């Protein structure tokens, strides 16, 4: 039998061992903060799945969790009901998304007051997509808030909400230029926005280049990267196309041939998201917003990787 060869690491590999152990992603315990996005359940049958996801993720003590507002204001009641229940049944701060679409100022203001009355202190303020769908021309609603900046100012007048707004590392599909995009973000910040959450992206360099533009324009607020774990590649690619987010070829290649292999797809999805967030942590990012698609497991695993552990006292019975 051959005796095993024991190699003594030479200086170079020893120093690389030392360097890699200094990577923030390997020492990030307690420094990473997260938030989670859910959408309101479509009907009573979908409620349990939403609450299973909320109850699984909230013990990780996110900074806040957000609940989307359906296109054209279609989930007004359901968004309100969901954030109200989060206030009542969890220890986590909910943020209600709200758009300017299809409602007068007075109607939007009533919703903002209803959020406040329910104990909600955070709002994600958005313009919303045109009622004709993505790609149609956007027309402000008559008597409604004309821009997101106006909406932000309106919300701040009603109550001392923490207001988040959107940001687009690859620019918004309707934007004529980078300057227009940054100008819109600046107007929202001037109106009082406290932070921005980005559209999802897969190439981290896009986020950092965007951050450079934002900071060069003198915009100081946190720009929190939005991370989408790819639960379903085709669905994500379709959605990305509508929102102007690019899907790199390497990502398509990683999911190639897995349409009928859900188990491997999930492992790949976890690996892809892990690679992305670890790179972001190593490059100094500490805050993450996860688009959960109302499913907890992938997001939970990534948060575990980032050093987050559940607070047992907050674990659902
Ligand atoms: P804004 O930030 O107001 O504008 C977006 C871009 O449009 C600007 O950056 C600029 O490029 C262009 N633009 C706007 N006005 C002008 C102008 N006057 N001149 C030149 N260019 C202009 N949609 C929902 O329906 N419900 C949700 O809950 C929801 N949540 C979202 C959460 C996040 C984090 C993000 C990133 C998006 C969300 N959306 C949601 C989608 C959003 O409504 C759409 O992307 C919509 O098309 C733009 O809304 P906005 O608030 O991002 O727009």
mmCIF file of N, CA and C in Angstrom, residues 198-300:
data_model
loop_
_atom_site.group_PDB
_atom_site.id
_atom_site.type_symbol
_atom_site.label_atom_id
_atom_site.label_comp_id
_atom_site.label_asym_id
_atom_site.label_seq_id
_atom_site.Cartn_x
_atom_site.Cartn_y
_atom_site.Cartn_z
ATOM 1 N N UNK A 198 -33.604 48.039 -4.665
ATOM 2 C CA UNK A 198 -33.401 47.926 -6.114
ATOM 3 C C UNK A 198 -34.259 46.833 -6.747
ATOM 4 N N UNK A 199 -34.483 47.022 -8.023
ATOM 5 C CA UNK A 199 -34.971 45.933 -8.866
ATOM 6 C C UNK A 199 -33.926 44.826 -8.775
ATOM 7 N N UNK A 200 -34.327 43.569 -8.970
ATOM 8 C CA UNK A 200 -33.319 42.505 -8.870
ATOM 9 C C UNK A 200 -32.347 42.573 -10.039
ATOM 10 N N UNK A 201 -31.179 42.007 -9.831
ATOM 11 C CA UNK A 201 -30.124 41.984 -10.857
ATOM 12 C C UNK A 201 -29.294 40.737 -10.591
ATOM 13 N N UNK A 202 -28.553 40.290 -11.596
ATOM 14 C CA UNK A 202 -27.743 39.081 -11.418
ATOM 15 C C UNK A 202 -26.247 39.347 -11.513
ATOM 16 N N UNK A 203 -25.885 40.487 -12.109
ATOM 17 C CA UNK A 203 -24.459 40.843 -12.207
ATOM 18 C C UNK A 203 -24.185 41.908 -11.160
ATOM 19 N N UNK A 204 -23.398 41.561 -10.162
ATOM 20 C CA UNK A 204 -23.180 42.517 -9.068
ATOM 21 C C UNK A 204 -22.501 43.806 -9.524
ATOM 22 N N UNK A 205 -21.689 43.716 -10.582
ATOM 23 C CA UNK A 205 -21.034 44.941 -11.066
ATOM 24 C C UNK A 205 -22.062 46.005 -11.459
ATOM 25 N N UNK A 206 -23.219 45.554 -11.956
ATOM 26 C CA UNK A 206 -24.262 46.511 -12.344
ATOM 27 C C UNK A 206 -24.708 47.326 -11.123
ATOM 28 N N UNK A 207 -24.836 46.635 -9.996
ATOM 29 C CA UNK A 207 -25.241 47.318 -8.756
ATOM 30 C C UNK A 207 -24.195 48.348 -8.337
ATOM 31 N N UNK A 208 -22.918 47.944 -8.384
ATOM 32 C CA UNK A 208 -21.867 48.862 -7.919
ATOM 33 C C UNK A 208 -21.694 50.061 -8.868
ATOM 34 N N UNK A 209 -21.849 49.812 -10.168
ATOM 35 C CA UNK A 209 -21.761 50.932 -11.119
ATOM 36 C C UNK A 209 -22.907 51.915 -10.873
ATOM 37 N N UNK A 210 -24.100 51.356 -10.613
ATOM 38 C CA UNK A 210 -25.266 52.195 -10.327
ATOM 39 C C UNK A 210 -25.042 53.007 -9.046
ATOM 40 N N UNK A 211 -24.512 52.320 -8.037
ATOM 41 C CA UNK A 211 -24.228 52.997 -6.767
ATOM 42 C C UNK A 211 -23.280 54.184 -6.990
ATOM 43 N N UNK A 212 -22.292 53.991 -7.857
ATOM 44 C CA UNK A 212 -21.363 55.090 -8.177
ATOM 45 C C UNK A 212 -22.131 56.276 -8.762
ATOM 46 N N UNK A 213 -23.060 56.004 -9.682
ATOM 47 C CA UNK A 213 -23.855 57.093 -10.290
ATOM 48 C C UNK A 213 -24.686 57.814 -9.239
ATOM 49 N N UNK A 214 -25.299 57.011 -8.354
ATOM 50 C CA UNK A 214 -26.174 57.576 -7.321
ATOM 51 C C UNK A 214 -25.369 58.472 -6.381
ATOM 52 N N UNK A 215 -24.220 57.969 -5.948
ATOM 53 C CA UNK A 215 -23.395 58.753 -5.014
ATOM 54 C C UNK A 215 -22.817 59.989 -5.716
ATOM 55 N N UNK A 216 -22.468 59.837 -6.998
ATOM 56 C CA UNK A 216 -21.931 60.990 -7.746
ATOM 57 C C UNK A 216 -22.981 62.093 -7.855
ATOM 58 N N UNK A 217 -24.270 61.697 -7.821
ATOM 59 C CA UNK A 217 -25.348 62.694 -7.902
ATOM 60 C C UNK A 217 -25.658 63.271 -6.517
ATOM 61 N N UNK A 218 -24.887 62.858 -5.510
ATOM 62 C CA UNK A 218 -25.080 63.410 -4.166
ATOM 63 C C UNK A 218 -26.260 62.793 -3.421
ATOM 64 N N UNK A 219 -26.681 61.611 -3.844
ATOM 65 C CA UNK A 219 -27.812 60.939 -3.171
ATOM 66 C C UNK A 219 -27.240 60.052 -2.065
ATOM 67 N N UNK A 220 -27.586 60.349 -0.796
ATOM 68 C CA UNK A 220 -26.899 59.655 0.303
ATOM 69 C C UNK A 220 -27.636 58.437 0.877
ATOM 70 N N UNK A 221 -28.892 58.213 0.495
ATOM 71 C CA UNK A 221 -29.684 57.192 1.222
ATOM 72 C C UNK A 221 -29.187 55.770 0.929
ATOM 73 N N UNK A 222 -29.479 54.813 1.830
ATOM 74 C CA UNK A 222 -29.111 53.419 1.542
ATOM 75 C C UNK A 222 -29.815 52.921 0.278
ATOM 76 N N UNK A 223 -29.059 52.216 -0.552
ATOM 77 C CA UNK A 223 -29.624 51.611 -1.770
ATOM 78 C C UNK A 223 -29.520 50.099 -1.563
ATOM 79 N N UNK A 224 -30.600 49.502 -1.112
ATOM 80 C CA UNK A 224 -30.542 48.098 -0.697
ATOM 81 C C UNK A 224 -30.734 47.173 -1.903
ATOM 82 N N UNK A 225 -29.792 46.262 -2.122
ATOM 83 C CA UNK A 225 -29.944 45.385 -3.288
ATOM 84 C C UNK A 225 -31.106 44.412 -3.118
ATOM 85 N N UNK A 226 -31.928 44.321 -4.154
ATOM 86 C CA UNK A 226 -33.036 43.355 -4.172
ATOM 87 C C UNK A 226 -32.532 42.056 -4.787
ATOM 88 N N UNK A 227 -32.701 40.965 -4.045
ATOM 89 C CA UNK A 227 -32.174 39.670 -4.505
ATOM 90 C C UNK A 227 -33.341 38.735 -4.790
ATOM 91 N N UNK A 228 -33.344 38.162 -5.982
ATOM 92 C CA UNK A 228 -34.401 37.194 -6.275
ATOM 93 C C UNK A 228 -33.794 35.801 -6.414
ATOM 94 N N UNK A 229 -34.090 34.906 -5.472
ATOM 95 C CA UNK A 229 -33.661 33.521 -5.681
ATOM 96 C C UNK A 229 -34.495 32.953 -6.842
ATOM 97 N N UNK A 230 -33.826 32.309 -7.773
ATOM 98 C CA UNK A 230 -34.524 31.862 -9.000
ATOM 99 C C UNK A 230 -35.289 30.568 -8.710
ATOM 100 N N UNK A 231 -36.535 30.718 -8.291
ATOM 101 C CA UNK A 231 -37.351 29.522 -7.989
ATOM 102 C C UNK A 231 -37.705 28.803 -9.289
ATOM 103 N N UNK A 232 -37.934 29.623 -10.348
ATOM 104 C CA UNK A 232 -38.351 29.056 -11.630
ATOM 105 C C UNK A 232 -37.691 29.902 -12.713
ATOM 106 N N UNK A 233 -36.710 29.325 -13.416
ATOM 107 C CA UNK A 233 -35.892 30.139 -14.314
ATOM 108 C C UNK A 233 -36.722 30.821 -15.402
ATOM 109 N N UNK A 234 -37.630 30.056 -16.042
ATOM 110 C CA UNK A 234 -38.414 30.654 -17.146
ATOM 111 C C UNK A 234 -39.249 31.840 -16.671
ATOM 112 N N UNK A 235 -39.899 31.618 -15.520
ATOM 113 C CA UNK A 235 -40.742 32.683 -14.970
ATOM 114 C C UNK A 235 -39.887 33.922 -14.656
ATOM 115 N N UNK A 236 -38.736 33.695 -14.045
ATOM 116 C CA UNK A 236 -37.861 34.813 -13.675
ATOM 117 C C UNK A 236 -37.369 35.526 -14.926
ATOM 118 N N UNK A 237 -37.005 34.762 -15.965
ATOM 119 C CA UNK A 237 -36.507 35.364 -17.202
ATOM 120 C C UNK A 237 -37.602 36.220 -17.856
ATOM 121 N N UNK A 238 -38.847 35.711 -17.856
ATOM 122 C CA UNK A 238 -39.967 36.485 -18.434
ATOM 123 C C UNK A 238 -40.177 37.772 -17.660
ATOM 124 N N UNK A 239 -40.155 37.650 -16.348
ATOM 125 C CA UNK A 239 -40.376 38.808 -15.497
ATOM 126 C C UNK A 239 -39.252 39.825 -15.698
ATOM 127 N N UNK A 240 -38.033 39.302 -15.789
ATOM 128 C CA UNK A 240 -36.869 40.180 -15.959
ATOM 129 C C UNK A 240 -37.002 40.974 -17.257
ATOM 130 N N UNK A 241 -37.457 40.308 -18.308
ATOM 131 C CA UNK A 241 -37.591 40.980 -19.598
ATOM 132 C C UNK A 241 -38.536 42.186 -19.496
ATOM 133 N N UNK A 242 -39.635 42.002 -18.741
ATOM 134 C CA UNK A 242 -40.609 43.094 -18.599
ATOM 135 C C UNK A 242 -40.058 44.247 -17.774
ATOM 136 N N UNK A 243 -39.215 43.923 -16.808
ATOM 137 C CA UNK A 243 -38.776 44.963 -15.883
ATOM 138 C C UNK A 243 -37.443 45.593 -16.282
ATOM 139 N N UNK A 244 -36.873 45.104 -17.370
ATOM 140 C CA UNK A 244 -35.628 45.696 -17.842
ATOM 141 C C UNK A 244 -34.396 45.146 -17.151
ATOM 142 N N UNK A 245 -34.553 44.051 -16.404
ATOM 143 C CA UNK A 245 -33.380 43.419 -15.765
ATOM 144 C C UNK A 245 -32.798 42.409 -16.755
ATOM 145 N N UNK A 246 -31.470 42.386 -16.872
ATOM 146 C CA UNK A 246 -30.882 41.468 -17.848
ATOM 147 C C UNK A 246 -30.636 40.094 -17.214
ATOM 148 N N UNK A 247 -30.760 39.079 -18.057
ATOM 149 C CA UNK A 247 -30.500 37.710 -17.607
ATOM 150 C C UNK A 247 -29.254 37.227 -18.352
ATOM 151 N N UNK A 248 -28.121 37.115 -17.648
ATOM 152 C CA UNK A 248 -26.892 36.748 -18.348
ATOM 153 C C UNK A 248 -26.937 35.311 -18.883
ATOM 154 N N UNK A 249 -26.182 35.103 -19.948
ATOM 155 C CA UNK A 249 -26.157 33.775 -20.560
ATOM 156 C C UNK A 249 -25.690 32.713 -19.568
ATOM 157 N N UNK A 250 -24.700 33.070 -18.722
ATOM 158 C CA UNK A 250 -24.189 32.067 -17.767
ATOM 159 C C UNK A 250 -25.283 31.572 -16.841
ATOM 160 N N UNK A 251 -26.268 32.458 -16.549
ATOM 161 C CA UNK A 251 -27.355 32.042 -15.657
ATOM 162 C C UNK A 251 -28.269 31.055 -16.383
ATOM 163 N N UNK A 252 -28.585 31.403 -17.642
ATOM 164 C CA UNK A 252 -29.403 30.483 -18.452
ATOM 165 C C UNK A 252 -28.700 29.128 -18.564
ATOM 166 N N UNK A 253 -27.389 29.167 -18.769
ATOM 167 C CA UNK A 253 -26.630 27.915 -18.911
ATOM 168 C C UNK A 253 -26.729 27.060 -17.645
ATOM 169 N N UNK A 254 -26.735 27.728 -16.491
ATOM 170 C CA UNK A 254 -26.765 26.957 -15.245
ATOM 171 C C UNK A 254 -28.079 26.208 -15.054
ATOM 172 N N UNK A 255 -29.146 26.761 -15.612
ATOM 173 C CA UNK A 255 -30.456 26.101 -15.465
ATOM 174 C C UNK A 255 -30.818 25.248 -16.685
ATOM 175 N N UNK A 256 -29.930 25.225 -17.662
ATOM 176 C CA UNK A 256 -30.210 24.507 -18.903
ATOM 177 C C UNK A 256 -30.469 23.022 -18.635
ATOM 178 N N UNK A 257 -31.514 22.508 -19.262
ATOM 179 C CA UNK A 257 -31.801 21.072 -19.178
ATOM 180 C C UNK A 257 -32.437 20.636 -17.867
ATOM 181 N N UNK A 258 -32.819 21.595 -17.019
ATOM 182 C CA UNK A 258 -33.361 21.206 -15.709
ATOM 183 C C UNK A 258 -34.874 21.433 -15.599
ATOM 184 N N UNK A 259 -35.526 21.678 -16.749
ATOM 185 C CA UNK A 259 -36.961 21.987 -16.697
ATOM 186 C C UNK A 259 -37.753 20.897 -15.969
ATOM 187 N N UNK A 260 -37.333 19.647 -16.118
ATOM 188 C CA UNK A 260 -38.084 18.551 -15.491
ATOM 189 C C UNK A 260 -37.374 17.992 -14.265
ATOM 190 N N UNK A 261 -36.463 18.759 -13.716
ATOM 191 C CA UNK A 261 -35.686 18.256 -12.580
ATOM 192 C C UNK A 261 -35.707 19.300 -11.454
ATOM 193 N N UNK A 262 -36.853 19.317 -10.773
ATOM 194 C CA UNK A 262 -37.065 20.364 -9.760
ATOM 195 C C UNK A 262 -36.020 20.302 -8.641
ATOM 196 N N UNK A 263 -35.630 19.094 -8.253
ATOM 197 C CA UNK A 263 -34.713 18.960 -7.113
ATOM 198 C C UNK A 263 -33.353 19.597 -7.441
ATOM 199 N N UNK A 264 -32.811 19.303 -8.643
ATOM 200 C CA UNK A 264 -31.510 19.890 -9.011
ATOM 201 C C UNK A 264 -31.647 21.396 -9.203
ATOM 202 N N UNK A 265 -32.789 21.798 -9.790
ATOM 203 C CA UNK A 265 -33.026 23.237 -10.002
ATOM 204 C C UNK A 265 -32.928 24.002 -8.680
ATOM 205 N N UNK A 266 -33.473 23.410 -7.633
ATOM 206 C CA UNK A 266 -33.468 24.095 -6.335
ATOM 207 C C UNK A 266 -32.045 24.221 -5.793
ATOM 208 N N UNK A 267 -31.263 23.163 -6.003
ATOM 209 C CA UNK A 267 -29.865 23.220 -5.536
ATOM 210 C C UNK A 267 -29.090 24.277 -6.313
ATOM 211 N N UNK A 268 -29.337 24.323 -7.619
ATOM 212 C CA UNK A 268 -28.652 25.328 -8.447
ATOM 213 C C UNK A 268 -29.090 26.730 -8.024
ATOM 214 N N UNK A 269 -30.399 26.882 -7.780
ATOM 215 C CA UNK A 269 -30.917 28.201 -7.379
ATOM 216 C C UNK A 269 -30.245 28.663 -6.087
ATOM 217 N N UNK A 270 -30.094 27.731 -5.146
ATOM 218 C CA UNK A 270 -29.455 28.092 -3.873
ATOM 219 C C UNK A 270 -27.997 28.471 -4.117
ATOM 220 N N UNK A 271 -27.329 27.710 -4.983
ATOM 221 C CA UNK A 271 -25.907 27.987 -5.254
ATOM 222 C C UNK A 271 -25.743 29.349 -5.924
ATOM 223 N N UNK A 272 -26.617 29.644 -6.895
ATOM 224 C CA UNK A 272 -26.527 30.920 -7.631
ATOM 225 C C UNK A 272 -26.746 32.098 -6.676
ATOM 226 N N UNK A 273 -27.798 32.004 -5.856
ATOM 227 C CA UNK A 273 -28.094 33.111 -4.937
ATOM 228 C C UNK A 273 -26.985 33.248 -3.891
ATOM 229 N N UNK A 274 -26.462 32.108 -3.437
ATOM 230 C CA UNK A 274 -25.389 32.143 -2.432
ATOM 231 C C UNK A 274 -24.163 32.843 -3.010
ATOM 232 N N UNK A 275 -23.821 32.482 -4.231
ATOM 233 C CA UNK A 275 -22.651 33.090 -4.886
ATOM 234 C C UNK A 275 -22.841 34.613 -4.983
ATOM 235 N N UNK A 276 -24.061 35.019 -5.336
ATOM 236 C CA UNK A 276 -24.316 36.456 -5.504
ATOM 237 C C UNK A 276 -24.212 37.207 -4.172
ATOM 238 N N UNK A 277 -24.867 36.686 -3.133
ATOM 239 C CA UNK A 277 -24.865 37.451 -1.880
ATOM 240 C C UNK A 277 -23.485 37.413 -1.210
ATOM 241 N N UNK A 278 -22.792 36.300 -1.348
ATOM 242 C CA UNK A 278 -21.456 36.218 -0.740
ATOM 243 C C UNK A 278 -20.518 37.222 -1.403
ATOM 244 N N UNK A 279 -20.609 37.338 -2.720
ATOM 245 C CA UNK A 279 -19.785 38.334 -3.411
ATOM 246 C C UNK A 279 -20.149 39.749 -2.937
ATOM 247 N N UNK A 280 -21.452 39.998 -2.770
ATOM 248 C CA UNK A 280 -21.865 41.340 -2.315
ATOM 249 C C UNK A 280 -21.336 41.615 -0.902
ATOM 250 N N UNK A 281 -21.421 40.621 -0.023
ATOM 251 C CA UNK A 281 -20.911 40.815 1.349
ATOM 252 C C UNK A 281 -19.413 41.085 1.301
ATOM 253 N N UNK A 282 -18.699 40.320 0.466
ATOM 254 C CA UNK A 282 -17.244 40.516 0.378
ATOM 255 C C UNK A 282 -16.890 41.886 -0.190
ATOM 256 N N UNK A 283 -17.853 42.483 -0.894
ATOM 257 C CA UNK A 283 -17.594 43.816 -1.444
ATOM 258 C C UNK A 283 -18.247 44.903 -0.591
ATOM 259 N N UNK A 284 -18.617 44.554 0.626
ATOM 260 C CA UNK A 284 -19.017 45.576 1.595
ATOM 261 C C UNK A 284 -20.503 45.757 1.827
ATOM 262 N N UNK A 285 -21.353 44.953 1.168
ATOM 263 C CA UNK A 285 -22.800 45.133 1.348
ATOM 264 C C UNK A 285 -23.253 44.434 2.631
ATOM 265 N N UNK A 286 -24.109 45.114 3.394
ATOM 266 C CA UNK A 286 -24.580 44.515 4.654
ATOM 267 C C UNK A 286 -26.096 44.381 4.723
ATOM 268 N N UNK A 287 -26.803 45.030 3.783
ATOM 269 C CA UNK A 287 -28.266 44.978 3.797
ATOM 270 C C UNK A 287 -28.775 44.307 2.533
ATOM 271 N N UNK A 288 -29.737 43.431 2.693
ATOM 272 C CA UNK A 288 -30.297 42.703 1.547
ATOM 273 C C UNK A 288 -31.814 42.680 1.641
ATOM 274 N N UNK A 289 -32.467 42.844 0.491
ATOM 275 C CA UNK A 289 -33.917 42.689 0.425
ATOM 276 C C UNK A 289 -34.188 41.469 -0.448
ATOM 277 N N UNK A 290 -34.892 40.483 0.094
ATOM 278 C CA UNK A 290 -35.154 39.262 -0.671
ATOM 279 C C UNK A 290 -36.584 39.240 -1.205
ATOM 280 N N UNK A 291 -36.691 39.021 -2.522
ATOM 281 C CA UNK A 291 -38.004 38.789 -3.135
ATOM 282 C C UNK A 291 -38.331 37.324 -2.883
ATOM 283 N N UNK A 292 -39.205 37.050 -1.902
ATOM 284 C CA UNK A 292 -39.391 35.650 -1.481
ATOM 285 C C UNK A 292 -40.325 34.867 -2.396
ATOM 286 N N UNK A 293 -41.166 35.547 -3.167
ATOM 287 C CA UNK A 293 -42.223 34.894 -3.941
ATOM 288 C C UNK A 293 -43.082 34.011 -3.022
ATOM 289 N N UNK A 294 -43.208 34.430 -1.778
ATOM 290 C CA UNK A 294 -44.001 33.727 -0.751
ATOM 291 C C UNK A 294 -43.493 32.320 -0.469
ATOM 292 N N UNK A 295 -42.204 32.082 -0.722
ATOM 293 C CA UNK A 295 -41.626 30.770 -0.396
ATOM 294 C C UNK A 295 -40.391 31.001 0.463
ATOM 295 N N UNK A 296 -40.339 30.228 1.544
ATOM 296 C CA UNK A 296 -39.315 30.534 2.549
ATOM 297 C C UNK A 296 -38.008 29.781 2.366
ATOM 298 N N UNK A 297 -38.051 28.547 1.856
ATOM 299 C CA UNK A 297 -36.892 27.672 2.055
ATOM 300 C C UNK A 297 -35.577 28.173 1.459
ATOM 301 N N UNK A 298 -35.602 28.629 0.204
ATOM 302 C CA UNK A 298 -34.358 29.117 -0.407
ATOM 303 C C UNK A 298 -33.826 30.338 0.333
ATOM 304 N N UNK A 299 -34.731 31.256 0.630
ATOM 305 C CA UNK A 299 -34.325 32.499 1.301
ATOM 306 C C UNK A 299 -33.791 32.174 2.694
ATOM 307 N N UNK A 300 -34.461 31.230 3.355
ATOM 308 C CA UNK A 300 -34.017 30.833 4.700
ATOM 309 C C UNK A 300 -32.585 30.285 4.640
#
